[in-house]
Amino acid sequence: MNVNQQAHLGSLYRQPQPGYPTYPQQSYGGQPTTEVPLPHYGTYNGPMTGYPQTAPPQGPVRALPTSVALSSTGPTISTGRAAYSQYGQGDMQNGPAAPAGQVQRLPVSQPYVQPGVAPPRTDQPASFHQYGPPPTSTPQQQLTTQMAGMQIGNMATSAAPPAGMGYAGSTTSLPPVSGIYTTTGSAPYTPYSSSQGPPSANLHQGLAAASMPQALSTTHPTLSGPPPTQRLPTPQASTFSTPPSSVGYPPTHFPPPPSGAPQSTTMQGPPLPGQALSGPLISQPSHVSPSPAQPTMAGFPPGSSVSGLQGPPPPTQLGQPGQPLQQNGSFGQFRGPQPGYAGAYPGAPNYGSQPSPTGQLPSAPPPPVQKRLDPDSIPSPIQVIEDDRNNRGSDPFVTGVRGQVPPLVTTNIQLKDQGNASPRYIRCTSYNIPCSSDMAKQSQVPLAAVIKPLAILPQDEVPPYVVDHGETGPVRCNRCKAYMCPYMQFIEGGRRFQCCFCSCVTEVPPHYFQHLDHTGKRVDYYERPELSLGSYEFLATVDYCKNNKIPNPPAFIFMIDVSYNAVKSGLVMLVCEELKSLLDHLPREGNIEETVIRVGFVTYNKVLHFYNVKSSLAQPQMMVVSDVADMFVPLLDGFLVNVNESRAVITSLLEQIPEMFADTRETETVFAPVIQAGLEALKAADCAGKLFIFHTSLPIAEAPGKLKNRDDKKLVNTDKEKTLFQPQTSFYTNLAKECVAQGCCVDLFLFPNQYLDLATLGVVPYQTGGSIYKYTFFQVETDKERFLNDLHRNVQKEVGFDAVMRVRTSTGIRATDFLGAFYMSNTTDVELAGLDTEKTITVEFKHDDKLSEDTGALLQCAVLYTSCGGQRRLRIHNLALNCCTQLADLYRNCETDTLISYFAKFAYRGVLSNPTKSVRDALINQCAQILACYRKNCASPSSAGQLILPECMKLLPVYLNCILKSDVLQSGPEVTTDDRAYIRQLVSSMDVAETNVFFYPRLLPLSKVDLDSNSLPVAIRCSEERLSKGEVYLLENGLNLFLWVGANVQQALIQNLFGVSSFSQIDSNMSLLPVLDNPVSNRMRAIIDTFRAQRPRFMKLLIVKQDDKMELLFKHFLVEDKNLNGGASYVDFLCHMHKEIRQLLS
């Protein structure tokens, strides 16, 4: 088969592709991409500013054996000219489409053996980059690799390598010998210590892989370079710092870079030094057993346990000549045009070289350049998402089978509940749990579930049925109190049932008795939701209510900051105006016409103002409480009222508030007394409820909960950094506890112009199950739309008040740890003053006994809550999982998106008590152990130089790197302390779909949009080299929306989209697209609207013109690239993970 023949690829994406919830994906084939002119950063191949262009010293070149030795190298700062591979930078090849009917995820690519193509010559010296001072040598493991199927272009020599440094050039590609595809890498430059002496300058061919000395070093950047004589310690896992890939704040936080500083965070163009991958990357099929087309894996099915590595297998296991092994996955060996991917910027700069932090310029001799690992040969998130959509997006997902792995969160599916809770409610890190704790410890895979108890279902799915058992209440197990569910076993003709959780036998109440059929099922099985469905609700009896009395309907209290900042910014006027109409949209129970929720109003600065809005009054009355140290509510009757009864008085009040405080000069505010006032009001009314607090500044006025400004950037990256995430005082923690006891949930809308200590102010919202919204430098003109949308959605969404959640498990495992926004007074009950439809709780399980493969494991999540209508209810979710004695079965049934969601939340909690460096190291170490365990126990034996990843975890490295580079774990100087605290709290209660797009944003090429259909083009990978100057891209991460416009976009598209005639006339300050009457404008605005509708928070649109000052912010979200804060690129991090895995295996 001819490698360059691409006819069959055009149809790869031409099948309907269901995309993110509610719309299918659109196909587009490899259109020609536009040529990209040079940006203003200076000539691409010219010298970089501020660096002396010294001639490199001469030195020998060291050869590698045929099995190329690679060093795992860290990010390296480079300048100068780099050699191109003969394959185009932006072209990719993803292989033929996968068979349509297949339900399981496919094995990833097999090697392409290109018949009739001679291997490249190996006697060509390689060119190299010039860059800052090279680190002196540290002897480390050599990383060998096998190269297959891809030719490395001959590299021209621009100078000889420095004396004393061995450089391993690219050598002949061997066909793959392990039956798993391999990838090409680049050879490392190796500094030698004086005692070692330079290596031989001869190039050897044909050495056996095993004969290489273990002497290649791992290099990392030294930005402020130590003197060349210093020895560098071996770099640890934590050398990867990270970008604000998670910024959730407006562009105003990003000052223009200092003069002389680089204008970008990413790498482009030809390979950089320090980007070699140590060996081929391999993903083993974990879902499909090997077929005859995979001859080399015969004898090693994924489930078989292979003890230890036995060195490289003999090269006799190649596929038959003339029968190239097909590749389904994303690790192509050659590069043709890839559907949905534009070409690279041909002339883009390498923005790697920045001045050292100390200001001194590096002047050491440059090391040689390396051939970078081809980014298209490593796992692509886009490809995995598309494959899952194509393979699993068309058929309904039926939940009747135990331990069934659901489709990815990015695949839009229809669900049918047949006894297990929908993945919309519960997702697990693995659907096959190890039978023993020893096996779980060996694999290091965390066993966790991300639970979203009140998740909203699509309109075509039925919400949980409500079951009413009358005064007797739900049927439960006598011993463990588990609720009736499909897994309970009825015995003795239906008179008793055996609990599936604790095996206790319980009498069936007379009113619940029913006969069994010939299979042992009750004859009313299908008539009772609790016997046939995975999710349902029970109406709770008085026994389930606080103080054994039916709860009163909840109340909403709106508390508005009327200090100088709030009034001057227009916030007070905006909130009051909006509340007039918003009060018509309070949540209602089912089909009830009128809401039963009562409302109240408070304004505050240094003192609090309560308002009597009783319906019998002609005008509202204000009562001022100035004794904030001892808060009380000055009125009972008339504070909380029915909206419809008091409509006229409320409207009058909302019109008067902005006028009353129009001339205020009061700048100081209180905060804790405001929460105390709302809490006291709810106590007096004996009901649960919600406080909506609109607040602008650090509460420095004399009052309980007074705070001081403790923001200190000098603490970042020190052991004391954790104090920035901790509350200043325990006062708010105690206040939160009181709020939870009353069912008082706090939602906080913040409008700061400077530091306001969100880590402390956020404690009460966080522990009561509330939400925090933040609008830094709020301006009515630009932020009004975002704020009002957030406010509307927040007020209208369904909430369960006074909620308690407990997770029960079958014998053998138990819930041991909980992550999220809630309060716990004991080890089992998760308490939430309010639980809304967007909140998730992440639960980790540990073994306390052995499990059995026959019975599997069961989870039951029960949430007791008061509905918006004042009804006490129990929502139950059940899930059955498989158990396994083979590690291969565990790795075959993991869910990487859920795993990443768990890791992010676990790490973000970890920063409260550990330095961020320790948290990052621990994350890298655990993931390396997971992958090393797979390599050792499940993978086919192969060369140690190969990186082998389980099929369903092949995206673990790229996603993990995104967490490590996030603002919380590694922030740049432009990310404020408040931003980091905000993101930390936000992520802790996100669901899996939100964390997925938050850490790896969605990037769409808009010129590929089909105007005649509702489908979307295939997304592209988040890397600058995927962008084309002639294209417009839309990027979203759940908090931000960017529209990036290339400098060479066609004038017609600019006219249709922006209503101006040229690129230079586009106004980058606008926050919404003009409404123009043409198909392009209509379609683009519709896409933006659908993106916003899918996310819980309104995403403000930012227009980013290429080479504009805003582009720096946009590039933070190109998470596959390295960034200015030292975060590694995907390629570099993969090398690093491989090094870690090999150290564990050796």
Short mmCIF file of C-alpha atoms in Angstrom, two decimals, residues 820-1136:
data_model
loop_
_atom_site.label_atom_id
_atom_site.label_comp_id
_atom_site.label_asym_id
_atom_site.label_seq_id
_atom_site.Cartn_x
_atom_site.Cartn_y
_atom_site.Cartn_z
CA GLY A 820 -16.31 18.66 47.10
CA ALA A 821 -18.18 21.65 48.55
CA PHE A 822 -19.93 20.39 51.67
CA TYR A 823 -19.61 19.95 55.44
CA MET A 824 -19.05 16.71 57.38
CA SER A 825 -19.70 16.37 61.10
CA ASN A 826 -18.97 12.61 61.09
CA THR A 827 -17.18 10.15 58.81
CA THR A 828 -20.17 8.95 56.80
CA ASP A 829 -22.65 11.78 56.22
CA VAL A 830 -22.07 14.54 53.69
CA GLU A 831 -24.12 17.55 54.80
CA LEU A 832 -25.12 20.34 52.44
CA ALA A 833 -27.27 23.34 53.39
CA GLY A 834 -28.04 23.47 49.67
CA LEU A 835 -27.42 20.95 46.89
CA ASP A 836 -28.08 22.22 43.37
CA THR A 837 -28.20 20.51 40.00
CA GLU A 838 -24.57 21.37 39.16
CA LYS A 839 -22.78 20.18 42.30
CA THR A 840 -20.85 16.93 42.44
CA ILE A 841 -19.41 15.00 45.36
CA THR A 842 -16.41 12.77 44.69
CA VAL A 843 -16.18 9.64 46.85
CA GLU A 844 -13.13 7.40 47.22
CA PHE A 845 -13.48 3.74 48.23
CA LYS A 846 -11.02 1.45 49.98
CA HIS A 847 -11.06 -2.29 50.61
CA ASP A 848 -11.92 -3.58 54.06
CA ASP A 849 -12.25 -7.20 52.94
CA LYS A 850 -11.90 -9.40 49.86
CA LEU A 851 -14.40 -9.07 47.01
CA SER A 852 -15.68 -11.85 44.78
CA GLU A 853 -15.75 -11.88 40.98
CA ASP A 854 -19.16 -13.59 41.07
CA THR A 855 -21.03 -11.07 43.20
CA GLY A 856 -19.24 -7.87 42.12
CA ALA A 857 -19.56 -4.68 44.16
CA LEU A 858 -22.56 -2.42 44.75
CA LEU A 859 -22.88 1.29 45.55
CA GLN A 860 -26.00 3.04 46.76
CA CYS A 861 -26.04 6.82 47.06
CA ALA A 862 -28.99 8.17 49.07
CA VAL A 863 -29.66 11.91 49.35
CA LEU A 864 -32.26 13.22 51.79
CA TYR A 865 -33.33 16.81 50.96
CA THR A 866 -36.13 19.37 51.08
CA SER A 867 -37.41 20.31 47.62
CA CYS A 868 -38.18 23.87 46.49
CA GLY A 869 -41.80 23.17 47.33
CA GLY A 870 -40.98 22.20 50.91
CA GLN A 871 -41.34 18.44 50.35
CA ARG A 872 -38.91 16.08 52.13
CA ARG A 873 -37.54 13.56 49.61
CA LEU A 874 -34.98 10.78 49.21
CA ARG A 875 -33.16 10.40 45.94
CA ILE A 876 -31.53 7.00 45.42
CA HIS A 877 -28.87 6.03 42.87
CA ASN A 878 -27.62 2.42 42.56
CA LEU A 879 -24.64 1.13 40.62
CA ALA A 880 -23.25 -2.41 40.24
CA LEU A 881 -19.56 -2.88 39.39
CA ASN A 882 -17.53 -5.92 38.39
CA CYS A 883 -14.63 -7.29 40.42
CA CYS A 884 -11.47 -8.81 38.99
CA THR A 885 -8.46 -10.90 39.99
CA GLN A 886 -6.42 -9.92 36.90
CA LEU A 887 -4.82 -6.49 36.63
CA ALA A 888 -5.48 -6.47 32.89
CA ASP A 889 -9.24 -6.45 33.59
CA LEU A 890 -8.83 -3.43 35.84
CA TYR A 891 -6.86 -1.50 33.21
CA ARG A 892 -9.34 -2.49 30.50
CA ASN A 893 -12.25 -0.89 32.35
CA CYS A 894 -10.90 2.44 33.59
CA GLU A 895 -12.34 5.84 32.70
CA THR A 896 -9.57 8.40 32.22
CA ASP A 897 -11.83 11.48 32.31
CA THR A 898 -13.15 10.48 35.75
CA LEU A 899 -9.65 9.60 36.92
CA ILE A 900 -8.41 13.07 35.93
CA SER A 901 -11.40 14.72 37.62
CA TYR A 902 -10.53 12.83 40.82
CA PHE A 903 -6.80 13.66 40.58
CA ALA A 904 -7.52 17.37 40.07
CA LYS A 905 -9.82 17.56 43.10
CA PHE A 906 -7.47 15.51 45.25
CA ALA A 907 -4.52 17.73 44.30
CA TYR A 908 -6.51 20.95 44.79
CA ARG A 909 -7.41 19.85 48.30
CA GLY A 910 -3.77 18.86 48.87
CA VAL A 911 -2.50 22.44 48.41
CA LEU A 912 -4.25 23.41 51.67
CA SER A 913 -1.72 21.40 53.66
CA ASN A 914 1.27 20.78 51.35
CA PRO A 915 3.62 22.85 49.18
CA THR A 916 2.43 22.86 45.54
CA LYS A 917 5.71 21.21 44.47
CA SER A 918 5.01 18.22 46.73
CA VAL A 919 1.48 17.96 45.34
CA ARG A 920 2.77 17.96 41.76
CA ASP A 921 5.45 15.37 42.57
CA ALA A 922 2.91 13.11 44.23
CA LEU A 923 0.60 13.31 41.19
CA ILE A 924 3.39 12.46 38.77
CA ASN A 925 4.58 9.64 40.98
CA GLN A 926 1.15 8.04 41.33
CA CYS A 927 0.48 8.18 37.58
CA ALA A 928 3.93 6.76 36.84
CA GLN A 929 3.17 3.88 39.24
CA ILE A 930 -0.17 3.22 37.54
CA LEU A 931 1.49 3.04 34.11
CA ALA A 932 4.55 1.11 35.35
CA CYS A 933 2.28 -1.51 36.93
CA TYR A 934 0.49 -1.94 33.60
CA ARG A 935 3.78 -2.19 31.75
CA LYS A 936 5.15 -4.77 34.15
CA ASN A 937 2.08 -6.97 34.56
CA CYS A 938 -0.13 -6.56 31.50
CA ALA A 939 1.89 -5.48 28.46
CA SER A 940 3.51 -7.80 25.94
CA PRO A 941 7.25 -8.08 26.50
CA SER A 942 9.10 -5.44 24.48
CA SER A 943 12.15 -3.23 24.54
CA ALA A 944 12.54 -1.15 27.69
CA GLY A 945 12.86 1.89 25.43
CA GLN A 946 9.21 1.69 24.47
CA LEU A 947 6.55 3.60 26.34
CA ILE A 948 3.51 1.37 26.60
CA LEU A 949 0.19 2.84 27.70
CA PRO A 950 -3.08 1.01 28.39
CA GLU A 951 -5.60 1.71 25.64
CA CYS A 952 -8.12 3.44 27.89
CA MET A 953 -5.43 5.42 29.72
CA LYS A 954 -3.45 6.64 26.75
CA LEU A 955 -4.60 10.22 27.41
CA LEU A 956 -3.58 10.10 31.08
CA PRO A 957 -0.22 11.87 30.46
CA VAL A 958 -1.63 14.75 28.39
CA TYR A 959 -4.49 15.41 30.80
CA LEU A 960 -2.27 15.04 33.87
CA ASN A 961 0.13 17.59 32.42
CA CYS A 962 -2.80 20.02 32.07
CA ILE A 963 -3.55 19.67 35.81
CA LEU A 964 0.12 20.19 36.69
CA LYS A 965 0.21 23.35 34.56
CA SER A 966 -3.01 24.77 35.99
CA ASP A 967 -3.01 28.06 37.91
CA VAL A 968 -3.58 26.41 41.26
CA LEU A 969 -0.57 24.10 41.10
CA GLN A 970 1.74 26.39 39.12
CA SER A 971 0.79 30.00 38.67
CA GLY A 972 2.50 32.74 36.76
CA PRO A 973 3.04 36.23 38.18
CA GLU A 974 -0.08 37.55 36.47
CA VAL A 975 -2.41 35.13 38.28
CA THR A 976 -3.71 36.64 41.51
CA THR A 977 -4.04 34.81 44.81
CA ASP A 978 -7.81 35.31 44.65
CA ASP A 979 -7.94 33.77 41.18
CA ARG A 980 -6.14 30.68 42.42
CA ALA A 981 -8.46 30.31 45.42
CA TYR A 982 -11.46 30.81 43.12
CA ILE A 983 -10.36 28.12 40.65
CA ARG A 984 -9.51 25.74 43.50
CA GLN A 985 -13.01 25.97 44.95
CA LEU A 986 -14.70 25.89 41.56
CA VAL A 987 -12.99 22.71 40.36
CA SER A 988 -13.70 20.86 43.60
CA SER A 989 -17.41 20.51 42.78
CA MET A 990 -17.24 20.29 38.96
CA ASP A 991 -18.58 17.23 37.19
CA VAL A 992 -16.50 15.10 34.82
CA ALA A 993 -17.64 16.89 31.64
CA GLU A 994 -16.67 20.26 33.15
CA THR A 995 -13.22 19.18 34.36
CA ASN A 996 -12.60 17.56 30.97
CA VAL A 997 -13.09 20.77 28.98
CA PHE A 998 -11.61 22.94 31.74
CA PHE A 999 -8.23 21.19 31.67
CA TYR A 1000 -8.20 20.40 27.93
CA PRO A 1001 -10.18 23.18 26.18
CA ARG A 1002 -12.22 22.67 23.02
CA LEU A 1003 -10.74 24.47 19.97
CA LEU A 1004 -12.88 24.66 16.81
CA PRO A 1005 -11.84 25.93 13.35
CA LEU A 1006 -14.83 28.11 12.41
CA SER A 1007 -14.15 28.49 8.69
CA LYS A 1008 -14.81 24.72 8.42
CA VAL A 1009 -18.36 25.15 9.73
CA ASP A 1010 -21.07 23.88 7.40
CA LEU A 1011 -23.59 26.72 7.27
CA ASP A 1012 -26.37 24.42 6.06
CA SER A 1013 -26.30 21.94 8.93
CA ASN A 1014 -26.26 22.00 12.71
CA SER A 1015 -23.17 19.86 12.95
CA LEU A 1016 -19.83 21.22 14.10
CA PRO A 1017 -16.39 20.75 12.58
CA VAL A 1018 -13.98 18.39 14.31
CA ALA A 1019 -12.01 20.17 17.02
CA ILE A 1020 -8.25 20.52 16.74
CA ARG A 1021 -5.54 19.92 19.31
CA CYS A 1022 -4.66 22.72 21.72
CA SER A 1023 -1.29 23.69 20.32
CA GLU A 1024 -0.10 26.82 18.58
CA GLU A 1025 1.38 24.87 15.69
CA ARG A 1026 -2.16 23.74 14.78
CA LEU A 1027 -3.30 27.32 14.18
CA SER A 1028 -3.36 28.77 10.70
CA LYS A 1029 -3.15 32.49 9.95
CA GLY A 1030 -5.99 32.23 7.49
CA GLU A 1031 -8.42 30.76 10.00
CA VAL A 1032 -10.79 31.85 12.78
CA TYR A 1033 -10.92 29.61 15.89
CA LEU A 1034 -13.30 29.39 18.82
CA LEU A 1035 -11.82 28.13 22.11
CA GLU A 1036 -13.86 27.32 25.22
CA ASN A 1037 -12.96 25.87 28.61
CA GLY A 1038 -16.26 26.24 30.46
CA LEU A 1039 -15.33 29.65 31.93
CA ASN A 1040 -13.94 31.54 28.93
CA LEU A 1041 -14.72 31.86 25.24
CA PHE A 1042 -12.03 33.15 22.86
CA LEU A 1043 -12.49 33.99 19.21
CA TRP A 1044 -8.99 33.99 17.70
CA VAL A 1045 -8.70 35.71 14.32
CA GLY A 1046 -5.67 35.02 12.13
CA ALA A 1047 -4.01 37.93 10.34
CA ASN A 1048 -4.67 36.42 6.91
CA VAL A 1049 -8.37 35.64 7.27
CA GLN A 1050 -10.32 36.23 4.08
CA GLN A 1051 -11.86 39.66 3.87
CA ALA A 1052 -15.32 38.23 3.07
CA LEU A 1053 -15.35 36.25 6.34
CA ILE A 1054 -14.29 39.34 8.33
CA GLN A 1055 -17.06 41.35 6.68
CA ASN A 1056 -19.70 38.69 7.39
CA LEU A 1057 -18.59 38.12 10.97
CA PHE A 1058 -17.59 41.58 12.24
CA GLY A 1059 -19.19 43.95 9.74
CA VAL A 1060 -15.85 45.65 8.95
CA SER A 1061 -13.77 45.43 5.82
CA SER A 1062 -10.32 44.49 7.11
CA PHE A 1063 -8.43 42.70 9.89
CA SER A 1064 -7.08 45.98 11.29
CA GLN A 1065 -10.60 47.38 11.78
CA ILE A 1066 -11.78 44.53 14.04
CA ASP A 1067 -12.44 45.91 17.52
CA SER A 1068 -10.85 43.47 19.98
CA ASN A 1069 -12.63 45.16 22.90
CA MET A 1070 -16.10 44.01 21.92
CA SER A 1071 -17.59 41.21 23.99
CA LEU A 1072 -20.27 40.07 21.56
CA LEU A 1073 -20.44 39.57 17.82
CA PRO A 1074 -22.52 42.14 15.95
CA VAL A 1075 -25.91 40.88 14.82
CA LEU A 1076 -25.57 40.83 11.02
CA ASP A 1077 -28.14 39.43 8.65
CA ASN A 1078 -26.06 36.82 6.81
CA PRO A 1079 -25.69 33.03 7.15
CA VAL A 1080 -22.13 33.22 8.52
CA SER A 1081 -23.01 35.64 11.32
CA ASN A 1082 -26.18 33.73 12.22
CA ARG A 1083 -24.41 30.37 12.36
CA MET A 1084 -21.41 31.62 14.40
CA ARG A 1085 -23.65 33.31 16.97
CA ALA A 1086 -25.75 30.14 17.18
CA ILE A 1087 -22.61 28.06 17.87
CA ILE A 1088 -21.56 30.45 20.64
CA ASP A 1089 -25.07 30.27 22.14
CA THR A 1090 -25.05 26.45 22.13
CA PHE A 1091 -21.61 26.38 23.77
CA ARG A 1092 -22.89 28.69 26.49
CA ALA A 1093 -26.04 26.66 27.01
CA GLN A 1094 -23.95 23.53 27.72
CA ARG A 1095 -21.98 25.12 30.55
CA PRO A 1096 -23.24 26.03 34.03
CA ARG A 1097 -21.60 29.47 33.90
CA PHE A 1098 -21.97 32.11 31.22
CA MET A 1099 -18.79 32.41 29.16
CA LYS A 1100 -17.88 35.95 28.20
CA LEU A 1101 -16.56 36.24 24.64
CA LEU A 1102 -13.11 37.73 24.13
CA ILE A 1103 -11.94 38.65 20.63
CA VAL A 1104 -8.23 37.89 20.14
CA LYS A 1105 -6.50 39.20 17.03
CA GLN A 1106 -3.29 37.48 16.04
CA ASP A 1107 -0.20 39.23 17.51
CA ASP A 1108 -2.45 41.34 19.74
CA LYS A 1109 -1.68 41.87 23.45
CA MET A 1110 -4.58 39.55 24.31
CA GLU A 1111 -2.92 36.67 22.47
CA LEU A 1112 -0.75 35.95 25.52
CA LEU A 1113 -3.87 35.14 27.53
CA PHE A 1114 -5.27 32.98 24.72
CA LYS A 1115 -2.04 30.98 24.54
CA HIS A 1116 -2.38 29.98 28.19
CA PHE A 1117 -5.12 27.67 26.99
CA LEU A 1118 -3.03 25.97 24.29
CA VAL A 1119 -2.22 23.29 26.83
CA GLU A 1120 -0.12 20.98 24.64
CA ASP A 1121 2.58 23.67 24.42
CA LYS A 1122 5.10 24.66 27.05
CA ASN A 1123 4.35 27.93 28.78
CA LEU A 1124 6.06 30.91 30.36
CA ASN A 1125 5.74 29.57 33.89
CA GLY A 1126 7.91 26.58 33.06
CA GLY A 1127 5.07 24.14 32.35
CA ALA A 1128 6.21 21.32 30.07
CA SER A 1129 4.85 20.71 26.61
CA TYR A 1130 2.92 17.48 26.08
CA VAL A 1131 5.86 15.97 24.20
CA ASP A 1132 8.34 16.86 26.95
CA PHE A 1133 6.05 15.62 29.69
CA LEU A 1134 5.60 12.29 27.91
CA CYS A 1135 9.38 11.91 27.89
CA HIS A 1136 9.46 12.75 31.55
#
